[in-house]
Amino acid sequence: MTQKYADLTPIMYPKSVAIIGATDNTGKIGNIIMRNYIDVGFSGKIFPININSQGSILGFKAYKSVLDVKQNIDLAVIAIPAQAVPAALEECGKAHVKGVVVISAGFAEVGNVDLEKELERVAKKYALPVIGPNCLGVMDLRSRINTLFLPTFKLDKPKIGNISFVSQSGAVGSAVLDEMMHEGFGLARFISYGNAAVIDEVDVLNYLMHDKETKVIVFYIEGVKRGKEFVEVAKKATKIKPVVIIKGGRSDAGMQAAHSHTAALAGGYEAYDAVFRQFGFTAAKDLKDLLNYAKILSGQPLCTGNRVAILTNGGGMGVLATDALADNDLKQAQLTEASQATLRKTMPPIVNIRLPLDVGGDADDKRFGDALDVIEADPGVDALIVVALFQTPGADSRVAEKLIHHATGMKKPMVVICMGGNFTEMHKIMLESSGVPVYSSPSDAASSLAALISYSRYRQ
Amino acid sequence: MTQKYADLTPIMYPKSVAIIGATDNTGKIGNIIMRNYIDVGFSGKIFPININSQGSILGFKAYKSVLDVKQNIDLAVIAIPAQAVPAALEECGKAHVKGVVVISAGFAEVGNVDLEKELERVAKKYALPVIGPNCLGVMDLRSRINTLFLPTFKLDKPKIGNISFVSQSGAVGSAVLDEMMHEGFGLARFISYGNAAVIDEVDVLNYLMHDKETKVIVFYIEGVKRGKEFVEVAKKATKIKPVVIIKGGRSDAGMQAAHSHTAALAGGYEAYDAVFRQFGFTAAKDLKDLLNYAKILSGQPLCTGNRVAILTNGGGMGVLATDALADNDLKQAQLTEASQATLRKTMPPIVNIRLPLDVGGDADDKRFGDALDVIEADPGVDALIVVALFQTPGADSRVAEKLIHHATGMKKPMVVICMGGNFTEMHKIMLESSGVPVYSSPSDAASSLAALISYSRYRQ
């Protein structure tokens, strides 16, 4: 390719898709991908391609080669044995296909370096943007493309939103994606780019940084091939939107494992860590943190101050949340005299007017609301953590509604901590589907708020 | 009391219970407690006590005072206004009640120090073991007692097991208890002891250390009143069974919050931390860790070696798990030549024979089983982490069954990592209900294994 960064648009917004390796045989990858396209209601044209095809596949007219289609093909998805891939790619080039996803494995990751070089050569010859090989490909809920070859019953249903998740590893990709869908994360795009023979993390980052559907970019990488270009793009990207990142292979042993996994030059973590810090990445060391950080960044306003007010209906949880603030270099806010005076009027006498504000196990929506009115408006408070324990006698869905009412449109970030079983889960879903991030432990809430504040300061 | 430690037996195994403050009025604490006793199927006698009672309460013959009962009363649960508690306790003493739980709040925690002293004086006068005041009391699934005044629909259903959970704070207690029940933890006893006017953490620890139903003790404390006695009991307890502990108020700000919460002398965390380290406690800094550690300690064998083998059906997750080992001072195990030779025969050629062993996304139960046969028997492996990603084409319930088959009776600890949505959750339930601990992130799995190893070394 002559341009500096590959353009992913034909892959993301295809009007027509050729599936090379499509088949009627259930269980085969080419069959699963065909069915996924049908299932998601892709509105463009679908051309199943199979060298042995006889007439039709899954009810669609089938072709022996993309060259036989004689119509415009935006995207080709290749799911055939590795050895046959370069020839198929050559045909894509000749047929003026605009973008390709190579699902097939069996390239550099198993030592077939020459085969991967051949793939790369063909892609360059035709200036073809190619994702893969050895990947899950892409999923986009708006343009309804889905090249994943995972049985749909094994994954939860996705919700449209503003988080895009990019994973070098297909396995990490599918597990995290499934967990995101389970947790109700709003998703924009999923990209699993595998061996990165042509399109790599630099291209993907460059594409997503300009993508208006993406508010938060979430990245799993094992190594970066073009370090200089990565830094160049990252510098710009993190000035526009948060990039939450985790690097597999932080330890020496992990690095060796990563090398064996995707044949990536993993490189010392110190270098990555320095880049992450210098250029405003939100770096996670664990997948849970990756998800926690993405959640707060996708919905809450930026905030450079670190004075946090804790409101709780359980004393002990207020204590633990206070400890978690200290662990994350956050400060406990102090209420002004005026705020304290107002609270003395609206709270029952048993409530101790100080932060963390413990409004008691009998607190109902009215009491939560009265407390939030004051805390939200206090100039000494930059951000809020609300502990809402739904096991308590006073807490019910009206409390959740009150929290949603306050969080919506608030200029300060607010996160909620709740922990428990089904009754609590129900309220967690209420809160999160209205954009209020919920965490199930004080340390998750505090570390996520700290990540938001750290990124906000970088952007300042 | 003249004995050094209070005996909780009459509270834990009562044949008869008096509920002081019982009422027909739904929503009142005395009503909820009465109904909980009926709901759990308590097989002993129930005596509702209410000074205004007329005949019966919830179908049980009611009395104006425990003195009117004229039958043996093992346990009295008091849920009346604080000011009336000392007099009611005096009557319990006179009626030869054997143990008391005071649910009522409004004592030292709101500044009524004299009232609490009066309660303590009466308890001592009659050598009455009293839990509370300002607490949730006790729940025991075997003897079917439940003094909790939380609406039952707000909590998940408990499963009988070997974990006992003790919480100074009622709010932390109910949230963690609910989460434990949601996660399918097997529970022995729950004790929320509140202000600890009479029975404190020392008594509870002493009781549970000798309790044959309890295999793991889990503790939330904000402060210890009798430091010397606590250390004395703890020394013995941790030699018998693991004690997983979290102290609220680790930070200065948290300590102040704790003081305001339960009027406990919180004390510097350094002193607590030193005691925890020296005497074999398994200390957590977050509620999630508390649950994670309890889970592995309740079911897996002790293990002093730290050479961990990772088996995975997703390369990237193997990389992240390897990083997590390093973060927790665990070593990656090395397979013997003999093990490698066997694996070369049983694994497909695409599998790289080294740890972490990535058996591929198409791995089925047969391949998992063949790999486990070798790893389990390898003398260089002390413990196992199995990553089972159920999104992959090869993984289904037969894989879960195979993991259960291997984990059952294995002399080495084994934990499983899976992450995802409903399909994954189903398999997680399968695994955990068979005693295989499952974690949803590599760092949770590795830190829990490290906690098990650390405790095993203390016991050695």
GROMACS .gro file of C-alpha atoms in nm, chain A residues 155-300:
model
  146
  155LEU     CA    1  -2.202  -1.576   2.320
  156ASP     CA    2  -2.441  -1.330   2.481
  157LYS     CA    3  -2.628  -1.080   2.270
  158PRO     CA    4  -2.454  -0.749   2.205
  159LYS     CA    5  -2.587  -0.399   2.275
  160ILE     CA    6  -2.505  -0.109   2.042
  161GLY     CA    7  -2.287   0.158   2.201
  162ASN     CA    8  -1.965   0.352   2.182
  163ILE     CA    9  -1.690   0.110   2.295
  164SER     CA   10  -1.467  -0.048   2.030
  165PHE     CA   11  -1.259  -0.346   2.131
  166VAL     CA   12  -0.949  -0.454   1.944
  167SER     CA   13  -0.766  -0.777   2.020
  168GLN     CA   14  -0.460  -0.932   1.867
  169SER     CA   15  -0.568  -1.260   2.026
  170GLY     CA   16  -0.888  -1.424   1.914
  171ALA     CA   17  -0.934  -1.614   2.241
  172VAL     CA   18  -0.890  -1.308   2.461
  173GLY     CA   19  -1.105  -1.123   2.210
  174SER     CA   20  -1.398  -1.361   2.224
  175ALA     CA   21  -1.389  -1.405   2.601
  176VAL     CA   22  -1.369  -1.032   2.673
  177LEU     CA   23  -1.628  -0.954   2.405
  178ASP     CA   24  -1.865  -1.209   2.555
  179GLU     CA   25  -1.808  -1.070   2.904
  180MET     CA   26  -1.871  -0.715   2.773
  181MET     CA   27  -2.197  -0.828   2.617
  182HIS     CA   28  -2.290  -1.009   2.938
  183GLU     CA   29  -2.222  -0.697   3.141
  184GLY     CA   30  -2.431  -0.485   2.906
  185PHE     CA   31  -2.146  -0.276   2.763
  186GLY     CA   32  -2.249  -0.070   2.462
  187LEU     CA   33  -2.035  -0.186   2.168
  188ALA     CA   34  -1.936  -0.009   1.850
  189ARG     CA   35  -1.686  -0.239   1.678
  190PHE     CA   36  -1.487  -0.551   1.755
  191ILE     CA   37  -1.167  -0.617   1.562
  192SER     CA   38  -0.949  -0.924   1.608
  193TYR     CA   39  -0.648  -0.880   1.379
  194GLY     CA   40  -0.442  -1.192   1.453
  195ASN     CA   41  -0.100  -1.212   1.292
  196ALA     CA   42  -0.122  -0.857   1.153
  197ALA     CA   43   0.048  -0.953   0.828
  198VAL     CA   44  -0.091  -0.640   0.658
  199ILE     CA   45  -0.324  -0.438   0.879
  200ASP     CA   46  -0.174  -0.397   1.225
  201GLU     CA   47  -0.251  -0.214   1.549
  202VAL     CA   48  -0.126   0.112   1.400
  203ASP     CA   49  -0.382   0.099   1.118
  204VAL     CA   50  -0.661  -0.001   1.353
  205LEU     CA   51  -0.579   0.272   1.604
  206ASN     CA   52  -0.562   0.529   1.325
  207TYR     CA   53  -0.898   0.418   1.191
  208LEU     CA   54  -1.076   0.413   1.527
  209MET     CA   55  -0.936   0.747   1.638
  210HIS     CA   56  -1.130   0.911   1.354
  211ASP     CA   57  -1.431   0.683   1.385
  212LYS     CA   58  -1.732   0.879   1.505
  213GLU     CA   59  -1.910   0.570   1.641
  214THR     CA   60  -1.619   0.500   1.877
  215LYS     CA   61  -1.589   0.695   2.201
  216VAL     CA   62  -1.354   0.458   2.384
  217ILE     CA   63  -1.091   0.232   2.225
  218VAL     CA   64  -1.004  -0.084   2.416
  219PHE     CA   65  -0.693  -0.275   2.312
  220TYR     CA   66  -0.538  -0.613   2.385
  221ILE     CA   67  -0.191  -0.635   2.231
  222GLU     CA   68   0.098  -0.874   2.266
  223GLY     CA   69   0.349  -0.674   2.068
  224VAL     CA   70   0.375  -0.380   1.831
  225LYS     CA   71   0.560  -0.427   1.505
  226ARG     CA   72   0.586  -0.061   1.400
  227GLY     CA   73   0.685   0.106   1.727
  228LYS     CA   74   0.755   0.452   1.587
  229GLU     CA   75   0.431   0.470   1.391
  230PHE     CA   76   0.236   0.334   1.688
  231VAL     CA   77   0.361   0.617   1.909
  232GLU     CA   78   0.292   0.870   1.634
  233VAL     CA   79  -0.072   0.762   1.599
  234ALA     CA   80  -0.122   0.705   1.971
  235LYS     CA   81  -0.015   1.061   2.052
  236LYS     CA   82  -0.298   1.190   1.838
  237ALA     CA   83  -0.552   0.926   1.937
  238THR     CA   84  -0.534   0.981   2.312
  239LYS     CA   85  -0.587   1.355   2.258
  240ILE     CA   86  -0.919   1.272   2.091
  241LYS     CA   87  -1.053   0.978   2.293
  242PRO     CA   88  -0.940   0.741   2.568
  243VAL     CA   89  -0.740   0.433   2.469
  244VAL     CA   90  -0.758   0.161   2.735
  245ILE     CA   91  -0.484  -0.094   2.679
  246ILE     CA   92  -0.349  -0.417   2.819
  247LYS     CA   93  -0.031  -0.577   2.698
  248GLY     CA   94   0.003  -0.952   2.725
  249GLY     CA   95   0.361  -1.052   2.808
  250ARG     CA   96   0.451  -0.801   3.077
  251SER     CA   97   0.670  -1.054   3.259
  252ASP     CA   98   0.969  -1.237   3.109
  253ALA     CA   99   0.781  -1.567   3.116
  254GLY     CA  100   0.472  -1.401   2.971
  255MET     CA  101   0.679  -1.247   2.694
  256GLN     CA  102   0.813  -1.587   2.595
  257ALA     CA  103   0.461  -1.725   2.594
  258ALA     CA  104   0.347  -1.435   2.375
  259HIS     CA  105   0.627  -1.500   2.131
  260SER     CA  106   0.522  -1.860   2.100
  261HIS     CA  107   0.160  -1.751   2.059
  262THR     CA  108   0.159  -1.493   1.780
  263ALA     CA  109   0.525  -1.489   1.681
  264ALA     CA  110   0.525  -1.122   1.780
  265LEU     CA  111   0.840  -0.954   1.897
  266ALA     CA  112   0.703  -0.888   2.241
  267GLY     CA  113   0.971  -0.649   2.366
  268GLY     CA  114   1.042  -0.543   2.726
  269TYR     CA  115   0.740  -0.413   2.914
  270GLU     CA  116   0.934  -0.118   3.053
  271ALA     CA  117   0.942   0.036   2.705
  272TYR     CA  118   0.568  -0.018   2.658
  273ASP     CA  119   0.490   0.110   3.004
  274ALA     CA  120   0.690   0.426   2.939
  275VAL     CA  121   0.500   0.485   2.613
  276PHE     CA  122   0.168   0.419   2.782
  277ARG     CA  123   0.243   0.670   3.058
  278GLN     CA  124   0.391   0.937   2.837
  279PHE     CA  125   0.118   0.935   2.576
  280GLY     CA  126  -0.194   0.920   2.785
  281PHE     CA  127  -0.294   0.557   2.750
  282THR     CA  128  -0.513   0.410   3.021
  283ALA     CA  129  -0.309   0.098   3.091
  284ALA     CA  130  -0.456  -0.205   3.268
  285LYS     CA  131  -0.267  -0.498   3.414
  286ASP     CA  132  -0.565  -0.731   3.425
  287LEU     CA  133  -0.867  -0.795   3.205
  288LYS     CA  134  -1.101  -0.694   3.487
  289ASP     CA  135  -0.938  -0.353   3.505
  290LEU     CA  136  -0.958  -0.323   3.128
  291LEU     CA  137  -1.335  -0.366   3.149
  292ASN     CA  138  -1.368  -0.146   3.457
  293TYR     CA  139  -1.182   0.143   3.296
  294ALA     CA  140  -1.370   0.113   2.966
  295LYS     CA  141  -1.700   0.128   3.151
  296ILE     CA  142  -1.636   0.456   3.332
  297LEU     CA  143  -1.470   0.622   3.032
  298SER     CA  144  -1.757   0.536   2.799
  299GLY     CA  145  -2.020   0.721   2.998
  300GLN     CA  146  -1.888   0.960   3.260
   0.00000   0.00000   0.00000
